[in-house]
mmCIF file of C-alpha atoms in Angstrom:
data_model
loop_
_atom_site.group_PDB
_atom_site.id
_atom_site.type_symbol
_atom_site.label_atom_id
_atom_site.label_comp_id
_atom_site.label_asym_id
_atom_site.label_seq_id
_atom_site.Cartn_x
_atom_site.Cartn_y
_atom_site.Cartn_z
ATOM 1 C CA MET A 1085 -7.928 13.701 -19.629
ATOM 2 C CA ARG A 1086 -6.771 10.374 -20.476
ATOM 3 C CA GLU A 1087 -8.618 7.049 -19.381
ATOM 4 C CA LYS A 1088 -7.904 5.525 -16.029
ATOM 5 C CA ILE A 1089 -4.761 3.744 -15.695
ATOM 6 C CA ASN A 1090 -6.202 0.398 -14.908
ATOM 7 C CA CYS A 1091 -2.794 -1.310 -14.215
ATOM 8 C CA LEU A 1092 -1.984 0.545 -11.452
ATOM 9 C CA GLU A 1093 -5.061 -1.029 -9.628
ATOM 10 C CA GLY A 1094 -3.364 -4.303 -10.620
ATOM 11 C CA ILE A 1095 -0.017 -3.344 -8.929
ATOM 12 C CA ARG A 1096 -2.149 -2.270 -5.739
ATOM 13 C CA THR A 1097 -3.654 -5.882 -6.046
ATOM 14 C CA ILE A 1098 -0.123 -7.317 -6.048
ATOM 15 C CA GLY A 1099 1.144 -5.096 -3.377
ATOM 16 C CA CYS A 1100 -1.607 -6.109 -0.931
ATOM 17 C CA ILE A 1101 -1.102 -9.850 -1.748
ATOM 18 C CA SER A 1102 2.576 -9.059 -1.103
ATOM 19 C CA VAL A 1103 2.090 -7.647 2.172
ATOM 20 C CA PHE A 1104 -0.207 -10.427 3.339
ATOM 21 C CA LEU A 1105 2.137 -13.077 2.458
ATOM 22 C CA CYS A 1106 5.072 -11.390 4.102
ATOM 23 C CA HIS A 1107 3.134 -11.317 7.417
ATOM 24 C CA PHE A 1108 1.629 -14.476 7.115
ATOM 25 C CA ARG A 1109 5.027 -16.015 6.514
ATOM 26 C CA GLY A 1110 6.718 -13.931 9.353
ATOM 27 C CA ALA A 1111 3.801 -15.447 11.646
ATOM 28 C CA PHE A 1112 3.750 -19.188 10.831
ATOM 29 C CA LEU A 1113 6.984 -19.801 8.863
ATOM 30 C CA PRO A 1114 9.660 -17.462 10.438
ATOM 31 C CA ASP A 1115 12.540 -19.611 9.875
ATOM 32 C CA GLN A 1116 11.602 -21.598 6.995
ATOM 33 C CA ALA A 1117 13.783 -20.856 3.680
ATOM 34 C CA ILE A 1118 11.671 -21.263 0.396
ATOM 35 C CA TRP A 1119 14.398 -21.289 -2.476
ATOM 36 C CA LEU A 1120 11.681 -20.329 -5.253
ATOM 37 C CA ILE A 1121 10.900 -17.077 -3.404
ATOM 38 C CA ASP A 1122 14.111 -16.402 -1.642
ATOM 39 C CA HIS A 1123 16.431 -16.521 -4.742
ATOM 40 C CA THR A 1124 14.296 -15.446 -7.585
ATOM 41 C CA PRO A 1125 12.463 -12.297 -8.619
ATOM 42 C CA LEU A 1126 9.368 -13.879 -6.692
ATOM 43 C CA MET A 1127 11.105 -12.827 -3.738
ATOM 44 C CA ILE A 1128 9.085 -9.450 -4.096
ATOM 45 C CA LEU A 1129 6.036 -11.502 -3.137
ATOM 46 C CA THR A 1130 7.243 -11.565 0.717
ATOM 47 C CA ALA A 1131 9.372 -8.519 0.518
ATOM 48 C CA GLY A 1132 6.845 -6.287 2.563
ATOM 49 C CA ASN A 1133 9.037 -3.108 3.074
ATOM 50 C CA SER A 1134 10.072 -3.117 -0.751
ATOM 51 C CA VAL A 1135 6.269 -3.412 -1.776
ATOM 52 C CA VAL A 1136 5.013 -0.746 0.665
ATOM 53 C CA ARG A 1137 7.473 1.771 -1.198
ATOM 54 C CA ILE A 1138 6.019 0.541 -4.557
ATOM 55 C CA LEU A 1139 2.526 1.231 -2.874
ATOM 56 C CA PHE A 1140 3.830 4.764 -2.076
ATOM 57 C CA VAL A 1141 4.963 5.410 -5.328
ATOM 58 C CA VAL A 1142 1.571 4.488 -6.815
ATOM 59 C CA SER A 1143 -0.177 6.831 -4.447
ATOM 60 C CA GLY A 1144 2.054 9.940 -5.377
ATOM 61 C CA PHE A 1145 1.379 8.931 -8.916
ATOM 62 C CA VAL A 1146 -2.119 8.770 -8.879
ATOM 63 C CA ILE A 1147 -2.641 11.947 -6.735
ATOM 64 C CA SER A 1148 -0.532 13.932 -9.083
ATOM 65 C CA TYR A 1149 -2.106 12.459 -12.322
ATOM 66 C CA LYS A 1150 -5.325 14.584 -12.484
ATOM 67 C CA TYR A 1151 -3.302 17.822 -11.852
ATOM 68 C CA PHE A 1152 -0.537 17.260 -14.316
ATOM 69 C CA GLU A 1153 -3.382 16.229 -16.881
ATOM 70 C CA ILE A 1154 -6.253 19.151 -16.387
ATOM 71 C CA GLN A 1155 -4.205 21.571 -14.138
ATOM 72 C CA ARG A 1156 -7.347 22.373 -12.106
ATOM 73 C CA TYR A 1157 -5.233 23.644 -9.137
ATOM 74 C CA GLU A 1158 -8.140 25.232 -7.277
ATOM 75 C CA GLN A 1159 -9.321 21.655 -6.383
ATOM 76 C CA VAL A 1160 -6.315 20.971 -4.272
ATOM 77 C CA PRO A 1161 -7.580 22.310 -0.789
ATOM 78 C CA LYS A 1162 -10.623 20.133 -1.280
ATOM 79 C CA ASP A 1163 -8.272 17.146 -2.239
ATOM 80 C CA MET A 1164 -6.457 17.736 1.074
ATOM 81 C CA LEU A 1165 -9.496 17.868 3.192
ATOM 82 C CA LYS A 1166 -11.083 14.690 1.311
ATOM 83 C CA ARG A 1167 -7.715 12.642 1.969
ATOM 84 C CA TYR A 1168 -8.689 12.389 5.652
ATOM 85 C CA PHE A 1169 -12.154 11.143 4.907
ATOM 86 C CA ARG A 1170 -11.073 8.549 2.558
ATOM 87 C CA LEU A 1171 -8.643 6.887 4.968
ATOM 88 C CA ALA A 1172 -10.239 7.360 8.301
ATOM 89 C CA PRO A 1173 -13.675 5.241 8.317
ATOM 90 C CA SER A 1174 -11.842 1.923 7.698
ATOM 91 C CA VAL A 1175 -9.205 2.519 10.254
ATOM 92 C CA ILE A 1176 -11.957 3.590 12.891
ATOM 93 C CA ALA A 1177 -13.872 0.330 12.241
ATOM 94 C CA ALA A 1178 -10.833 -1.864 12.296
ATOM 95 C CA ASN A 1179 -9.476 -0.504 15.535
ATOM 96 C CA LEU A 1180 -12.843 -1.012 17.003
ATOM 97 C CA PHE A 1181 -12.784 -4.500 15.878
ATOM 98 C CA VAL A 1182 -9.242 -5.487 17.383
ATOM 99 C CA TYR A 1183 -10.278 -3.411 20.643
ATOM 100 C CA PHE A 1184 -13.263 -5.909 21.144
ATOM 101 C CA LEU A 1185 -11.163 -8.825 20.101
ATOM 102 C CA MET A 1186 -8.694 -8.046 22.784
ATOM 103 C CA LYS A 1187 -11.395 -7.142 25.310
ATOM 104 C CA PHE A 1188 -13.141 -10.446 25.158
ATOM 105 C CA GLY A 1189 -9.810 -12.655 24.687
ATOM 106 C CA PHE A 1190 -10.146 -13.627 21.076
ATOM 107 C CA MET A 1191 -6.475 -12.790 20.286
ATOM 108 C CA PHE A 1192 -4.139 -15.927 20.496
ATOM 109 C CA HIS A 1193 -1.044 -14.656 18.613
ATOM 110 C CA VAL A 1194 1.148 -14.910 21.542
ATOM 111 C CA GLN A 1195 0.337 -18.511 22.214
ATOM 112 C CA ALA A 1196 0.710 -19.186 18.375
ATOM 113 C CA ALA A 1197 4.009 -17.349 18.120
ATOM 114 C CA ALA A 1198 5.482 -19.500 21.022
ATOM 115 C CA VAL A 1199 4.548 -22.566 18.762
ATOM 116 C CA SER A 1200 5.767 -21.228 15.323
ATOM 117 C CA GLY A 1201 8.815 -19.767 16.784
ATOM 118 C CA SER A 1202 7.686 -16.225 16.070
ATOM 119 C CA GLU A 1203 7.966 -14.487 19.401
ATOM 120 C CA ASP A 1204 10.104 -11.591 17.831
ATOM 121 C CA PHE A 1205 7.432 -10.814 15.254
ATOM 122 C CA LEU A 1206 3.963 -12.131 15.734
ATOM 123 C CA GLY A 1207 4.440 -12.137 19.591
ATOM 124 C CA ILE A 1208 5.235 -8.658 20.047
ATOM 125 C CA PHE A 1209 2.070 -6.859 19.075
ATOM 126 C CA ASN A 1210 -1.042 -6.020 21.222
ATOM 127 C CA ASN A 1211 0.598 -7.023 24.433
ATOM 128 C CA PHE A 1212 -1.203 -4.224 26.517
ATOM 129 C CA THR A 1213 -4.669 -3.706 28.258
ATOM 130 C CA PRO A 1214 -7.153 -2.240 25.568
ATOM 131 C CA ASN A 1215 -8.526 1.135 26.183
ATOM 132 C CA LEU A 1216 -11.287 2.360 24.275
ATOM 133 C CA VAL A 1217 -10.364 6.340 24.502
ATOM 134 C CA GLN A 1218 -7.008 5.436 23.415
ATOM 135 C CA CYS A 1219 -8.323 3.140 20.649
ATOM 136 C CA LEU A 1220 -10.377 5.967 19.327
ATOM 137 C CA LYS A 1221 -7.609 8.621 19.774
ATOM 138 C CA GLU A 1222 -5.287 6.509 17.560
ATOM 139 C CA ALA A 1223 -7.866 5.709 14.845
ATOM 140 C CA LEU A 1224 -8.853 9.473 14.732
ATOM 141 C CA ILE A 1225 -5.610 11.393 15.120
ATOM 142 C CA THR A 1226 -2.464 9.691 16.209
ATOM 143 C CA CYS A 1227 -2.362 7.248 13.442
ATOM 144 C CA TYR A 1228 -2.283 9.773 10.694
ATOM 145 C CA PHE A 1229 0.179 12.428 12.386
ATOM 146 C CA GLN A 1230 2.429 10.318 14.708
ATOM 147 C CA GLY A 1231 2.287 6.985 13.189
ATOM 148 C CA ALA A 1232 0.761 5.151 16.118
ATOM 149 C CA ASN A 1233 -0.127 1.564 15.380
ATOM 150 C CA GLY A 1234 -0.898 -0.101 18.865
ATOM 151 C CA TYR A 1235 -3.894 -1.843 17.731
ATOM 152 C CA ILE A 1236 -3.086 -2.496 14.202
ATOM 153 C CA GLY A 1237 0.795 -2.994 13.604
ATOM 154 C CA PRO A 1238 1.075 -2.579 9.809
ATOM 155 C CA LEU A 1239 -0.685 0.878 10.183
ATOM 156 C CA TRP A 1240 2.524 2.471 11.107
ATOM 157 C CA THR A 1241 2.359 3.306 7.045
ATOM 158 C CA MET A 1242 -0.761 5.590 7.627
ATOM 159 C CA VAL A 1243 1.272 8.490 8.733
ATOM 160 C CA TYR A 1244 3.149 8.246 5.346
ATOM 161 C CA GLU A 1245 0.001 7.603 3.548
ATOM 162 C CA TYR A 1246 -1.697 10.516 4.790
ATOM 163 C CA LEU A 1247 1.116 13.162 5.166
ATOM 164 C CA GLY A 1248 2.802 11.939 1.845
ATOM 165 C CA ALA A 1249 -0.211 12.733 0.050
ATOM 166 C CA ILE A 1250 -0.653 16.108 1.701
ATOM 167 C CA LEU A 1251 3.260 17.008 0.737
ATOM 168 C CA VAL A 1252 2.658 15.997 -2.792
ATOM 169 C CA LEU A 1253 -0.723 18.279 -2.924
ATOM 170 C CA CYS A 1254 1.200 20.943 -1.437
ATOM 171 C CA VAL A 1255 3.712 21.215 -3.827
ATOM 172 C CA ILE A 1256 1.350 20.906 -6.699
ATOM 173 C CA TYR A 1257 -0.541 23.709 -5.321
ATOM 174 C CA VAL A 1258 2.286 25.965 -4.739
ATOM 175 C CA CYS A 1259 4.074 25.144 -8.052
ATOM 176 C CA LYS A 1260 1.057 24.947 -10.036
ATOM 177 C CA GLY A 1261 2.734 23.430 -13.110
ATOM 178 C CA SER A 1262 5.826 25.945 -13.225
ATOM 179 C CA TYR A 1263 9.448 24.635 -13.304
ATOM 180 C CA LEU A 1264 9.727 25.145 -9.629
ATOM 181 C CA ARG A 1265 8.553 21.569 -9.205
ATOM 182 C CA TYR A 1266 11.836 20.411 -10.783
ATOM 183 C CA LEU A 1267 13.850 22.263 -7.889
ATOM 184 C CA PHE A 1268 11.688 20.686 -5.340
ATOM 185 C CA TYR A 1269 12.355 17.138 -6.861
ATOM 186 C CA ILE A 1270 16.194 17.957 -6.704
ATOM 187 C CA VAL A 1271 16.001 19.246 -3.071
ATOM 188 C CA MET A 1272 14.133 16.338 -2.022
ATOM 189 C CA PHE A 1273 16.201 13.537 -3.357
ATOM 190 C CA ILE A 1274 19.421 15.019 -2.312
ATOM 191 C CA CYS A 1275 18.692 16.577 1.180
ATOM 192 C CA PHE A 1276 16.082 14.016 2.498
ATOM 193 C CA SER A 1277 15.786 10.308 2.867
ATOM 194 C CA SER A 1278 12.442 8.817 4.209
ATOM 195 C CA TYR A 1279 9.667 7.000 2.708
ATOM 196 C CA TYR A 1280 8.129 10.604 1.889
ATOM 197 C CA ASN A 1281 10.485 10.491 -1.115
ATOM 198 C CA TYR A 1282 8.742 7.694 -2.631
ATOM 199 C CA PHE A 1283 5.399 9.890 -2.859
ATOM 200 C CA VAL A 1284 7.561 12.480 -4.758
ATOM 201 C CA LEU A 1285 9.115 9.680 -6.746
ATOM 202 C CA GLY A 1286 5.570 8.744 -7.835
ATOM 203 C CA MET A 1287 4.853 12.451 -8.723
ATOM 204 C CA LEU A 1288 8.123 12.692 -10.760
ATOM 205 C CA ILE A 1289 7.264 9.448 -12.662
ATOM 206 C CA CYS A 1290 3.694 10.997 -13.452
ATOM 207 C CA ASP A 1291 5.375 13.952 -14.490
ATOM 208 C CA ILE A 1292 7.482 12.454 -17.080
ATOM 209 C CA TYR A 1293 4.402 10.059 -18.145
ATOM 210 C CA VAL A 1294 2.325 12.859 -19.132
ATOM 211 C CA GLN A 1295 5.118 14.579 -21.317
ATOM 212 C CA GLN A 1296 3.800 13.770 -24.794
ATOM 213 C CA ASP A 1297 7.343 13.658 -26.378
ATOM 214 C CA MET A 1298 8.558 10.930 -23.997
ATOM 215 C CA ASN A 1299 5.331 8.905 -24.587
ATOM 216 C CA GLU A 1300 5.737 8.971 -28.211
ATOM 217 C CA ILE A 1301 9.339 7.633 -27.892
ATOM 218 C CA LEU A 1302 8.341 4.639 -25.622
ATOM 219 C CA GLN A 1303 5.287 3.937 -27.636
ATOM 220 C CA ARG A 1304 6.959 4.154 -31.097
ATOM 221 C CA HIS A 1305 9.627 2.089 -29.971
ATOM 222 C CA ARG A 1306 8.123 -0.674 -27.935
ATOM 223 C CA TRP A 1307 11.198 -2.596 -26.936
ATOM 224 C CA ILE A 1308 12.436 0.197 -24.883
ATOM 225 C CA SER A 1309 9.290 -0.029 -22.738
ATOM 226 C CA TYR A 1310 9.678 -3.945 -22.448
ATOM 227 C CA GLY A 1311 13.151 -3.354 -21.570
ATOM 228 C CA LEU A 1312 12.421 -0.893 -19.036
ATOM 229 C CA PHE A 1313 9.862 -3.051 -17.548
ATOM 230 C CA LEU A 1314 11.290 -6.364 -17.300
ATOM 231 C CA PRO A 1315 15.133 -6.727 -17.504
ATOM 232 C CA GLY A 1316 15.720 -3.295 -16.227
ATOM 233 C CA GLY A 1317 13.314 -1.945 -13.477
ATOM 234 C CA GLY A 1318 11.336 -5.267 -12.999
ATOM 235 C CA TYR A 1319 14.872 -7.024 -12.003
ATOM 236 C CA LEU A 1320 16.051 -4.169 -9.894
ATOM 237 C CA VAL A 1321 12.774 -3.942 -7.918
ATOM 238 C CA CYS A 1322 12.240 -7.569 -7.352
ATOM 239 C CA MET A 1323 16.035 -8.649 -6.587
ATOM 240 C CA TYR A 1324 17.706 -5.667 -5.246
ATOM 241 C CA GLN A 1325 18.647 -5.573 -1.702
ATOM 242 C CA ILE A 1326 17.954 -1.831 -0.684
ATOM 243 C CA ASN A 1327 19.848 -0.579 2.570
ATOM 244 C CA ASP A 1328 18.516 2.742 3.871
ATOM 245 C CA ALA A 1329 21.819 3.521 5.303
ATOM 246 C CA VAL A 1330 23.703 3.302 2.134
ATOM 247 C CA LYS A 1331 22.552 6.244 -0.256
ATOM 248 C CA ILE A 1332 23.866 4.670 -3.367
ATOM 249 C CA THR A 1333 21.405 1.549 -2.885
ATOM 250 C CA ARG A 1334 18.589 4.095 -2.350
ATOM 251 C CA VAL A 1335 19.392 5.712 -5.605
ATOM 252 C CA ILE A 1336 19.835 2.415 -7.480
ATOM 253 C CA TYR A 1337 16.372 1.168 -6.411
ATOM 254 C CA ALA A 1338 14.681 4.704 -7.270
ATOM 255 C CA ALA A 1339 16.204 4.405 -10.553
ATOM 256 C CA GLY A 1340 14.733 0.709 -10.916
ATOM 257 C CA LEU A 1341 11.178 1.925 -9.846
ATOM 258 C CA VAL A 1342 11.447 4.740 -12.547
ATOM 259 C CA MET A 1343 12.218 2.315 -15.112
ATOM 260 C CA LEU A 1344 9.607 -0.277 -13.993
ATOM 261 C CA PHE A 1345 6.864 2.345 -13.927
ATOM 262 C CA LEU A 1346 7.714 4.058 -17.106
ATOM 263 C CA GLY A 1347 8.018 0.569 -18.907
ATOM 264 C CA LEU A 1348 4.712 -0.576 -17.299
ATOM 265 C CA LEU A 1349 2.553 2.255 -18.115
ATOM 266 C CA ASN A 1350 3.794 2.074 -21.785
ATOM 267 C CA CYS A 1351 3.441 -1.706 -22.346
ATOM 268 C CA LYS A 1352 0.298 -2.872 -23.759
ATOM 269 C CA TYR A 1353 0.887 -6.526 -22.441
ATOM 270 C CA ALA A 1354 1.206 -5.109 -18.995
ATOM 271 C CA GLU A 1355 -1.874 -3.268 -19.279
ATOM 272 C CA LYS A 1356 -3.700 -6.400 -20.315
ATOM 273 C CA LEU A 1357 -2.383 -8.607 -17.397
ATOM 274 C CA LEU A 1358 -2.344 -5.860 -14.553
ATOM 275 C CA GLY A 1359 -5.417 -3.897 -15.872
ATOM 276 C CA ASN A 1360 -8.235 -6.691 -16.152
ATOM 277 C CA SER A 1361 -11.308 -6.676 -14.366
ATOM 278 C CA LEU A 1362 -10.092 -9.183 -11.660
ATOM 279 C CA MET A 1363 -6.785 -6.994 -10.941
ATOM 280 C CA CYS A 1364 -9.123 -3.691 -10.762
ATOM 281 C CA GLN A 1365 -11.402 -5.281 -8.289
ATOM 282 C CA GLY A 1366 -8.400 -6.411 -6.208
ATOM 283 C CA GLY A 1367 -7.230 -2.799 -6.400
ATOM 284 C CA LYS A 1368 -10.360 -1.470 -4.961
ATOM 285 C CA LEU A 1369 -10.224 -4.301 -1.987
ATOM 286 C CA SER A 1370 -6.578 -3.468 -1.450
ATOM 287 C CA TYR A 1371 -7.010 -0.843 1.161
ATOM 288 C CA ALA A 1372 -9.373 -2.842 3.269
ATOM 289 C CA VAL A 1373 -7.334 -5.940 2.995
ATOM 290 C CA TYR A 1374 -4.077 -4.272 4.079
ATOM 291 C CA ILE A 1375 -5.931 -2.878 7.115
ATOM 292 C CA LEU A 1376 -7.838 -6.327 7.952
ATOM 293 C CA HIS A 1377 -5.282 -9.090 7.288
ATOM 294 C CA TRP A 1378 -3.076 -8.358 10.356
ATOM 295 C CA PRO A 1379 -6.127 -8.573 12.899
ATOM 296 C CA VAL A 1380 -7.298 -11.817 11.326
ATOM 297 C CA ILE A 1381 -3.942 -13.390 11.468
ATOM 298 C CA GLU A 1382 -3.572 -12.439 15.140
ATOM 299 C CA SER A 1383 -7.240 -13.749 16.110
ATOM 300 C CA PHE A 1384 -8.726 -16.502 13.686
ATOM 301 C CA SER A 1385 -5.688 -17.639 11.965
ATOM 302 C CA SER A 1386 -3.490 -17.975 15.389
ATOM 303 C CA ALA A 1387 -6.624 -19.845 16.843
ATOM 304 C CA TYR A 1388 -6.715 -22.307 13.853
ATOM 305 C CA TYR A 1389 -2.970 -22.963 13.852
ATOM 306 C CA LEU A 1390 -3.037 -23.651 17.463
ATOM 307 C CA TRP A 1391 -5.913 -26.094 17.375
ATOM 308 C CA MET A 1392 -4.278 -27.964 14.206
ATOM 309 C CA ARG A 1393 -1.079 -28.164 16.112
ATOM 310 C CA LYS A 1394 -2.458 -29.540 19.285
ATOM 311 C CA SER A 1395 -4.566 -32.013 17.280
ATOM 312 C CA GLY A 1396 -1.516 -33.499 15.907
ATOM 313 C CA ALA A 1397 -2.033 -32.507 12.235
ATOM 314 C CA ASP A 1398 0.847 -32.455 9.722
ATOM 315 C CA CYS A 1399 2.734 -29.026 9.784
ATOM 316 C CA ARG A 1400 2.461 -28.413 6.022
ATOM 317 C CA TRP A 1401 -1.336 -29.266 5.916
ATOM 318 C CA THR A 1402 -1.750 -27.021 8.919
ATOM 319 C CA ILE A 1403 -0.127 -23.970 7.052
ATOM 320 C CA PHE A 1404 -1.811 -24.807 3.810
ATOM 321 C CA SER A 1405 -5.187 -25.027 5.332
ATOM 322 C CA CYS A 1406 -4.701 -22.064 7.718
ATOM 323 C CA PHE A 1407 -3.432 -19.847 4.627
ATOM 324 C CA GLY A 1408 -6.591 -20.817 2.552
ATOM 325 C CA LEU A 1409 -9.051 -20.184 5.326
ATOM 326 C CA THR A 1410 -7.389 -16.964 6.353
ATOM 327 C CA VAL A 1411 -7.427 -15.666 2.557
ATOM 328 C CA ILE A 1412 -11.180 -16.482 2.182
ATOM 329 C CA LEU A 1413 -11.975 -14.709 5.444
ATOM 330 C CA VAL A 1414 -9.595 -11.510 4.705
ATOM 331 C CA TRP A 1415 -11.322 -11.014 1.280
ATOM 332 C CA LEU A 1416 -14.861 -11.426 2.522
ATOM 333 C CA MET A 1417 -14.264 -9.085 5.431
ATOM 334 C CA ALA A 1418 -12.621 -6.695 2.694
ATOM 335 C CA TYR A 1419 -15.524 -6.929 0.544
ATOM 336 C CA PHE A 1420 -18.002 -5.623 3.119
ATOM 337 C CA PHE A 1421 -15.768 -3.095 4.521
ATOM 338 C CA ASN A 1422 -15.350 -1.727 0.937
ATOM 339 C CA ARG A 1423 -19.095 -1.748 0.294
ATOM 340 C CA TYR A 1424 -20.192 -0.379 3.610
ATOM 341 C CA VAL A 1425 -17.576 1.215 5.579
ATOM 342 C CA GLU A 1426 -15.689 2.912 2.979
ATOM 343 C CA ASN A 1427 -18.827 4.208 1.694
ATOM 344 C CA ILE A 1428 -19.053 6.351 4.970
ATOM 345 C CA GLY A 1429 -15.952 8.181 3.844
ATOM 346 C CA HIS A 1430 -17.194 8.678 0.344
ATOM 347 C CA GLY A 1431 -20.522 9.932 1.531
ATOM 348 C CA ALA A 1432 -18.543 12.657 3.829
ATOM 349 C CA ILE A 1433 -16.511 13.423 0.783
ATOM 350 C CA SER A 1434 -19.611 13.946 -1.235
ATOM 351 C CA TYR A 1435 -21.056 16.437 1.513
ATOM 352 C CA ILE A 1436 -17.633 18.430 1.363
ATOM 353 C CA GLU A 1437 -17.974 18.660 -2.554
ATOM 354 C CA ASN A 1438 -21.725 19.600 -2.322
ATOM 355 C CA LYS A 1439 -22.078 21.761 0.704
ATOM 356 C CA LEU A 1440 -18.607 23.307 1.437
ATOM 357 C CA TYR A 1441 -17.241 23.780 -2.090
ATOM 358 C CA ILE A 1442 -20.354 25.072 -4.281
#
């Protein structure tokens, strides 16, 4: 089997940073235009919905990768079961964290939204009386099957992250490397339009990537990889405005993602840039950052923003200092979540592997 593809961890790092920037901007700078970000490829840094699609593609690729390489299809049922225990512990801990923040009055997002002008974004979340049973039900069940996100808004993606992975694993198990998977790709992309398509797209990209002939062409002609990665896929993914109601825009965006990933995976400079130790470490923390950043914005960041504005501090300094302190707090919390909370899931997975599948 090939070595781990580290540049994918770099994409996860950039992805979680982009989602954080998107939400921070929406919370505290809802009507502020930033030319450098709004009219250049850097717009991807605050294009949260586009980045979520990219992260779904990464998930579909990573889930498929070992099966296309080693073809040990008997492991699929185990991986289906493991998926829940990989996701659940952090969601449970974060939901309980938000429950206690709400219970004891440490949420200040509604007041902050009234000051920043973000009533239609920051101000619409967590406006209910917290209930412990409902909190646990959401964290244990409905988050993964119904998309429930009452306690942590961005976790609307969890139903796709869970069921999208199950979909890919089911297809892999049924097809077992046969050409039947190509029929599935065609039916999925022609007949359906949802976020699940991006998991299948990740599977398709992985399928192309492991083909030896394709890799030899891209590696022998590096200029093709560079063209796919930057002028081709990179520009389309960063600048193209996808409209889910118009099918052609989805097709163009999907083509951009295919070019981006195939170019990236065969570009040695991209591997060095996105696959270094710092980016890999960020990738490990990305799941925890994704879960925790919104509760921190609703509580600490909102309280600090209100305090600074009421004290008469300069608006730009308020935003800058709030951003810096929020980043530090989120990454510190993510570190401890990754080290201790996610390890609970890893322990459950080890039990499954050692006891249930001897």
